[in-house]
Amino acid sequence: MNNKIGRNDLCPCKSGKKYKKCHGNIQDQPVLDPKIPLESAMKKRINESRIKHCIHPNKSECSVNIIRAHSIQNNRILTRIGEKGEVYMVKASPTKIRMKYNFKRVGRSVATTFTGFCGKHDTNLFLPVEVTDYSGTDQQKFMFAYRAFSFEYHKKLEAHNAHKKLGDTKPSLMKSDQYLDLAEGYDLGINDSLRHKGILDDALLNSKYDIIETVEISFDGHATIAVCSGFYLEYDIKGNQLNRLDDPKTIMKILLLNIFPQDDKMHVLFSWLKEDDAMYQGFKDQLLSLSKNEQLQMLNNMIPAYSENTVYNPTFIDAWSEKEKKQYLWRFEGTAMEVLSDTYIKSSLLNKTDYNLFQGIQT
């Protein structure tokens, strides 16, 4: 169904201009470059939507160069997970029908990177976790959480920018309910992130590292994956609904997840703002009441359902059967493309899975 927009109405893009002088005066253009292969055209489109800026709150100290900052540490983590300079990540490739997700080799130099920090801030800000072993200090927990948030915030900004550029290329979409609903969703998501950013930035500038709550669990053994992600947990371990993504009036509360190896242990950090304790206290209590096996099973379900920013050891994944790969990618793709019911995947975090991300972990 199309929206009826009068020529003298304000343009839905929120430019403040009349529709006839804004998108109503532009002809549709091809969304993808027809002169190059489909996958190359999509990559070109994605690159055109990249945002390069430093999101550190102290702009006066920024260096000129915006770099590809690693959300998962290159030297301390990716070197342990990867092989011959590469890791596996789950990436989408276009087909004639839909996007298809597969494990793909990615070089460590570009894996998990984003253009959200200048060279100076990326180097200096994360020194407490880059050059020092993790020992569980408040500052280290904060820095892991801050980097996970920064990655997710920057990703939201780029997704919003890509959506806006799509409307600029094909202005007829301004009459599409689906396009406008997605635009509203991006706006709401960024507004929620700005609340988190304001609190985290103030804590960063004033060294108030205790403004976040972190639950740490650790396991003996050799980890074959690493995670740096932030998401709105929709259901707790018992299936109770937390964040209501279908309610635009609800203020979303982010959960930040970091998983990384150190020595012969795998560390798992769940973090959130202490002012959001009322929502996540039940999740914390449930998590800590689980056995080690149950905690790992929960992560087996949670990671493909919520975290795109995950790296995998190539040999470990290559050893999986086709059935194991198929089920994992089915869960990953289903939640990424929103084609699976939340009640089937996200509200059942203890469901048995045919794959196991933690075969080298002791319980």
Coordinates of C-alpha atoms in Angstrom, one line a residue:
M1 CA 0.0 0.0 0.0
N2 CA 1.4 3.5 -0.9
N3 CA 1.2 6.6 1.1
K4 CA -0.4 9.6 -0.6
I5 CA 2.0 12.5 -0.4
G6 CA 0.9 15.9 -1.7
R7 CA 3.3 18.0 -3.6
N8 CA 3.2 20.7 -1.0
D9 CA 3.5 18.3 1.9
L10 CA 6.7 18.0 3.9
C11 CA 9.0 15.3 2.4
P12 CA 9.0 12.1 4.5
C13 CA 12.8 12.2 4.5
K14 CA 12.5 14.9 7.2
S15 CA 14.6 17.4 5.3
G16 CA 12.1 20.1 6.2
K17 CA 11.5 20.8 2.5
K18 CA 8.3 20.4 0.5
Y19 CA 8.0 17.0 -1.2
K20 CA 7.9 18.7 -4.7
K21 CA 11.3 20.4 -4.0
C22 CA 12.9 17.4 -2.4
H23 CA 12.5 13.7 -3.3
G24 CA 9.4 14.4 -5.4
N25 CA 11.6 16.1 -7.9
I26 CA 14.1 13.2 -8.3
Q27 CA 13.8 10.3 -10.7
D28 CA 14.5 6.7 -9.6
Q29 CA 18.0 5.4 -10.4
P30 CA 19.2 1.8 -10.4
V31 CA 19.9 0.7 -6.8
L32 CA 22.8 -1.5 -7.9
D33 CA 25.3 -0.8 -10.6
P34 CA 24.2 -3.0 -13.5
K35 CA 27.6 -2.9 -15.2
I36 CA 29.3 -5.1 -12.6
P37 CA 28.6 -8.5 -11.0
L38 CA 25.9 -8.6 -8.4
E39 CA 28.1 -9.3 -5.4
S40 CA 30.6 -6.5 -6.4
A41 CA 27.7 -4.1 -6.9
M42 CA 26.4 -4.8 -3.4
K43 CA 29.9 -4.3 -1.9
K44 CA 30.1 -1.0 -3.8
R45 CA 26.8 0.0 -2.3
I46 CA 27.9 -0.9 1.2
N47 CA 31.2 1.0 0.8
E48 CA 29.3 4.1 -0.3
S49 CA 27.4 4.0 3.0
R50 CA 30.5 3.8 5.2
I51 CA 30.9 6.4 7.9
K52 CA 34.4 7.4 8.9
H53 CA 34.5 9.5 12.1
C54 CA 35.8 9.2 15.7
I55 CA 33.0 8.6 18.2
H56 CA 35.2 9.4 21.2
P57 CA 33.6 12.2 23.2
N58 CA 36.8 14.3 23.3
K59 CA 36.9 15.6 19.8
S60 CA 39.6 18.1 20.5
E61 CA 42.2 15.4 21.0
C62 CA 41.4 13.5 17.8
S63 CA 44.1 12.8 15.3
V64 CA 43.4 13.4 11.6
N65 CA 43.4 9.8 10.5
I66 CA 40.3 7.6 10.9
I67 CA 41.5 4.0 11.0
R68 CA 40.1 0.5 10.7
A69 CA 39.8 -0.2 14.5
H70 CA 39.5 -3.8 15.6
S71 CA 36.5 -4.5 17.8
I72 CA 38.1 -7.9 18.7
Q73 CA 41.8 -7.4 19.6
N74 CA 44.0 -8.4 16.7
N75 CA 47.2 -9.2 18.5
R76 CA 45.8 -10.7 21.7
I77 CA 42.7 -12.5 20.5
L78 CA 42.5 -12.9 16.7
T79 CA 46.0 -14.4 16.6
R80 CA 44.9 -17.1 19.0
I81 CA 41.7 -17.9 17.1
G82 CA 43.0 -17.6 13.6
E83 CA 45.3 -19.6 11.4
K84 CA 47.8 -18.3 8.8
G85 CA 46.5 -14.8 9.3
E86 CA 42.8 -15.7 8.8
V87 CA 39.7 -16.4 10.8
Y88 CA 36.2 -17.5 9.8
M89 CA 33.2 -15.2 10.0
V90 CA 29.7 -15.7 8.9
K91 CA 29.1 -13.5 5.8
A92 CA 26.1 -12.9 3.5
S93 CA 26.3 -13.4 -0.2
P94 CA 23.6 -12.4 -2.7
T95 CA 21.7 -15.0 -4.8
K96 CA 19.0 -14.4 -7.3
I97 CA 16.4 -15.1 -4.6
R98 CA 17.8 -14.0 -1.3
M99 CA 20.9 -13.4 0.8
K100 CA 22.7 -16.6 1.8
Y101 CA 25.0 -16.9 4.8
N102 CA 28.1 -19.0 4.9
F103 CA 31.4 -19.3 6.8
K104 CA 34.1 -17.3 5.0
R105 CA 37.8 -16.8 5.5
V106 CA 38.6 -13.2 6.5
G107 CA 42.1 -11.8 7.0
R108 CA 42.9 -10.7 10.5
S109 CA 43.8 -7.2 9.3
V110 CA 40.2 -6.5 8.4
A111 CA 38.2 -9.0 10.5
T112 CA 35.9 -7.2 13.0
T113 CA 37.1 -3.8 12.0
F114 CA 35.0 -0.6 11.8
T115 CA 35.9 3.1 11.0
G116 CA 34.7 4.5 14.3
F117 CA 37.9 5.8 16.0
C118 CA 40.8 8.0 15.0
G119 CA 44.3 6.5 15.3
K120 CA 45.1 8.3 18.5
H121 CA 42.0 7.3 20.4
D122 CA 42.0 3.7 19.2
T123 CA 45.6 3.3 20.3
N124 CA 45.4 5.1 23.7
L125 CA 41.9 4.4 24.8
F126 CA 42.1 0.6 24.9
L127 CA 45.6 0.2 26.3
P128 CA 44.3 -1.3 29.6
V129 CA 43.1 -4.4 27.6
E130 CA 45.6 -4.3 24.7
V131 CA 48.9 -4.5 26.6
T132 CA 47.9 -6.0 29.9
D133 CA 46.4 -9.4 30.6
Y134 CA 42.8 -9.4 31.6
S135 CA 42.5 -9.5 35.4
G136 CA 39.0 -8.4 35.9
T137 CA 39.5 -4.8 37.0
D138 CA 36.6 -2.4 36.7
Q139 CA 38.5 -0.4 34.1
Q140 CA 39.1 -3.5 31.9
K141 CA 35.5 -4.6 32.1
F142 CA 34.4 -1.1 31.2
M143 CA 36.7 -1.0 28.2
F144 CA 35.5 -4.3 26.8
A145 CA 31.9 -3.1 27.2
Y146 CA 32.7 0.3 25.7
R147 CA 34.3 -1.2 22.6
A148 CA 31.4 -3.6 22.1
F149 CA 28.9 -0.7 22.4
S150 CA 31.0 1.5 20.0
F151 CA 31.0 -1.2 17.4
E152 CA 27.3 -1.7 17.6
Y153 CA 26.6 2.1 17.6
H154 CA 28.7 2.7 14.6
K155 CA 27.0 -0.2 12.8
K156 CA 23.6 1.4 13.5
L157 CA 24.8 4.7 12.1
E158 CA 26.0 3.0 8.9
A159 CA 22.7 1.0 8.5
H160 CA 20.7 4.2 8.9
N161 CA 23.0 5.9 6.3
A162 CA 22.5 3.0 3.9
H163 CA 18.8 3.2 4.2
K164 CA 18.8 7.0 3.6
K165 CA 20.9 6.6 0.5
L166 CA 18.5 3.9 -0.8
G167 CA 15.7 6.5 -0.6
D168 CA 17.9 9.1 -2.4
T169 CA 18.6 6.6 -5.2
K170 CA 15.0 5.4 -5.4
P171 CA 12.8 8.3 -4.2
S172 CA 9.6 6.5 -5.0
L173 CA 10.3 4.5 -1.8
M174 CA 9.2 7.6 0.1
K175 CA 5.6 6.4 -0.7
S176 CA 6.3 2.9 0.7
D177 CA 5.0 2.1 4.2
Q178 CA 7.7 -0.6 4.6
Y179 CA 10.5 1.9 3.8
L180 CA 9.1 4.6 6.1
D181 CA 8.6 2.0 8.9
L182 CA 12.2 0.9 8.6
A183 CA 13.3 4.5 8.7
E184 CA 11.4 5.1 11.9
G185 CA 12.9 1.9 13.3
Y186 CA 16.4 3.2 12.6
D187 CA 15.6 6.6 14.2
L188 CA 14.4 4.9 17.3
G189 CA 17.4 2.6 17.5
I190 CA 19.8 5.5 17.2
N191 CA 17.9 7.4 19.9
D192 CA 18.2 4.5 22.2
S193 CA 21.9 4.2 21.5
L194 CA 22.4 7.9 22.2
R195 CA 21.1 7.4 25.7
H196 CA 23.7 4.6 26.3
K197 CA 26.4 6.7 24.6
G198 CA 25.8 9.7 26.8
I199 CA 26.2 7.6 30.0
L200 CA 29.2 5.7 28.7
D201 CA 31.0 8.8 27.4
D202 CA 30.5 10.6 30.7
A203 CA 31.9 7.6 32.6
L204 CA 34.8 7.4 30.2
L205 CA 35.8 11.1 30.6
N206 CA 35.4 10.9 34.4
S207 CA 36.9 7.4 34.9
K208 CA 33.6 6.2 36.5
Y209 CA 34.1 2.7 35.4
D210 CA 31.7 1.3 37.9
I211 CA 28.6 2.6 36.1
I212 CA 28.3 -0.8 34.4
E213 CA 27.4 -4.1 35.9
T214 CA 29.4 -7.1 34.6
V215 CA 28.8 -10.7 35.2
E216 CA 31.9 -12.8 34.4
I217 CA 32.0 -16.5 33.9
S218 CA 35.1 -18.4 32.9
F219 CA 35.9 -21.9 31.7
D220 CA 39.0 -24.0 31.5
G221 CA 40.0 -25.0 28.0
H222 CA 41.0 -23.8 24.6
A223 CA 38.4 -21.4 23.0
T224 CA 37.9 -21.6 19.3
I225 CA 35.6 -18.5 19.0
A226 CA 35.6 -14.9 20.1
V227 CA 32.7 -12.5 20.4
C228 CA 32.3 -8.7 20.7
S229 CA 28.7 -7.7 20.4
G230 CA 25.9 -5.6 21.8
F231 CA 22.2 -6.4 21.4
Y232 CA 18.8 -6.0 23.0
L233 CA 18.1 -9.3 24.7
E234 CA 14.5 -10.0 23.9
Y235 CA 13.9 -13.0 26.3
D236 CA 15.7 -14.1 29.4
I237 CA 16.8 -17.7 30.0
K238 CA 13.3 -18.7 31.3
G239 CA 11.6 -17.2 28.3
N240 CA 10.3 -14.1 30.0
Q241 CA 10.2 -11.1 27.6
L242 CA 12.6 -8.3 28.3
N243 CA 13.1 -5.7 25.6
R244 CA 10.0 -5.3 23.5
L245 CA 11.2 -4.6 20.0
D246 CA 7.6 -4.3 18.7
D247 CA 6.8 -1.3 21.0
P248 CA 8.2 2.0 19.8
K249 CA 7.5 3.6 23.2
T250 CA 9.8 1.2 25.1
I251 CA 13.3 2.4 25.9
M252 CA 15.7 -0.4 24.8
K253 CA 18.4 -1.5 27.2
I254 CA 21.5 -3.0 25.7
L255 CA 23.3 -6.1 26.8
L256 CA 27.0 -6.3 25.8
L257 CA 28.8 -9.6 25.3
N258 CA 32.5 -10.3 25.1
I259 CA 34.0 -13.8 24.8
F260 CA 37.8 -14.2 24.5
P261 CA 40.6 -16.6 25.2
Q262 CA 43.5 -16.0 27.6
D263 CA 46.1 -18.6 28.6
D264 CA 44.1 -21.8 29.0
K265 CA 40.8 -20.2 29.8
M266 CA 37.8 -18.7 28.0
H267 CA 36.3 -15.6 29.6
V268 CA 32.7 -14.5 29.1
L269 CA 31.6 -11.0 30.1
F270 CA 28.0 -9.9 30.1
S271 CA 27.7 -6.1 30.8
W272 CA 24.9 -3.6 31.0
L273 CA 24.3 -0.1 32.6
K274 CA 23.7 -0.3 36.3
E275 CA 20.7 1.9 35.8
D276 CA 19.2 -1.0 33.8
D277 CA 19.7 -3.5 36.6
A278 CA 15.9 -3.8 37.1
M279 CA 15.7 -5.5 33.7
Y280 CA 18.8 -7.6 33.8
Q281 CA 18.8 -8.8 37.4
G282 CA 16.6 -11.7 36.7
F283 CA 18.8 -12.7 33.7
K284 CA 21.9 -12.5 36.0
D285 CA 20.3 -14.7 38.7
Q286 CA 19.3 -17.3 36.1
L287 CA 22.7 -17.3 34.5
L288 CA 24.6 -17.8 37.7
S289 CA 22.2 -20.6 38.8
L290 CA 23.0 -22.7 35.7
S291 CA 25.6 -25.5 35.6
K292 CA 28.6 -25.0 33.4
N293 CA 27.1 -27.3 30.7
E294 CA 23.9 -25.2 30.8
Q295 CA 25.8 -22.0 30.5
L296 CA 27.6 -23.2 27.4
Q297 CA 24.3 -24.5 25.9
M298 CA 22.8 -21.1 26.5
L299 CA 25.7 -19.5 24.6
N300 CA 25.3 -22.1 21.8
N301 CA 21.9 -20.6 21.2
M302 CA 22.5 -17.0 22.0
I303 CA 25.5 -16.4 19.8
P304 CA 24.0 -17.2 16.4
A305 CA 20.7 -15.6 17.4
Y306 CA 22.2 -12.3 18.5
S307 CA 25.8 -11.8 17.5
E308 CA 27.1 -11.2 14.0
N309 CA 30.5 -10.0 15.2
T310 CA 31.9 -13.4 16.0
V311 CA 35.1 -15.0 14.8
Y312 CA 35.8 -18.8 14.5
N313 CA 38.8 -21.0 14.2
P314 CA 38.9 -22.3 10.6
T315 CA 40.1 -25.8 11.4
F316 CA 37.4 -26.1 14.1
I317 CA 34.6 -25.2 11.8
D318 CA 36.0 -27.3 8.9
A319 CA 35.7 -30.3 11.2
W320 CA 32.0 -29.8 11.6
S321 CA 29.7 -32.0 9.6
E322 CA 27.4 -30.5 7.0
K323 CA 24.5 -31.0 9.4
E324 CA 26.2 -29.0 12.1
K325 CA 27.1 -26.2 9.7
K326 CA 23.6 -26.2 8.2
Q327 CA 21.8 -25.9 11.6
Y328 CA 24.1 -23.2 12.9
L329 CA 23.8 -21.1 9.7
W330 CA 20.0 -21.7 9.7
R331 CA 19.8 -20.1 13.2
F332 CA 22.1 -17.3 12.2
E333 CA 20.4 -16.5 9.0
G334 CA 16.9 -16.9 10.4
T335 CA 17.4 -14.3 13.1
A336 CA 19.5 -12.0 10.9
M337 CA 16.8 -12.0 8.2
E338 CA 13.9 -12.1 10.7
V339 CA 12.3 -15.1 9.2
L340 CA 12.2 -17.3 12.3
S341 CA 9.9 -16.8 15.2
D342 CA 11.4 -15.2 18.3
T343 CA 9.6 -17.7 20.5
Y344 CA 11.3 -20.5 18.6
I345 CA 14.9 -19.3 18.9
K346 CA 15.4 -16.4 21.2
S347 CA 13.0 -17.4 24.0
S348 CA 14.5 -20.9 24.2
L349 CA 18.1 -20.4 25.0
L350 CA 18.6 -23.8 26.6
N351 CA 17.4 -25.8 23.6
K352 CA 19.6 -28.6 22.5
T353 CA 21.6 -27.9 19.3
D354 CA 23.2 -30.2 16.8
Y355 CA 26.4 -28.2 16.9
N356 CA 28.7 -27.3 19.8
L357 CA 30.8 -24.1 19.7
F358 CA 32.7 -25.2 22.8
Q359 CA 34.1 -28.7 22.2
G360 CA 37.5 -27.7 23.6
I361 CA 36.0 -26.3 26.8
Q362 CA 36.0 -28.3 30.0
T363 CA 32.9 -28.4 32.3

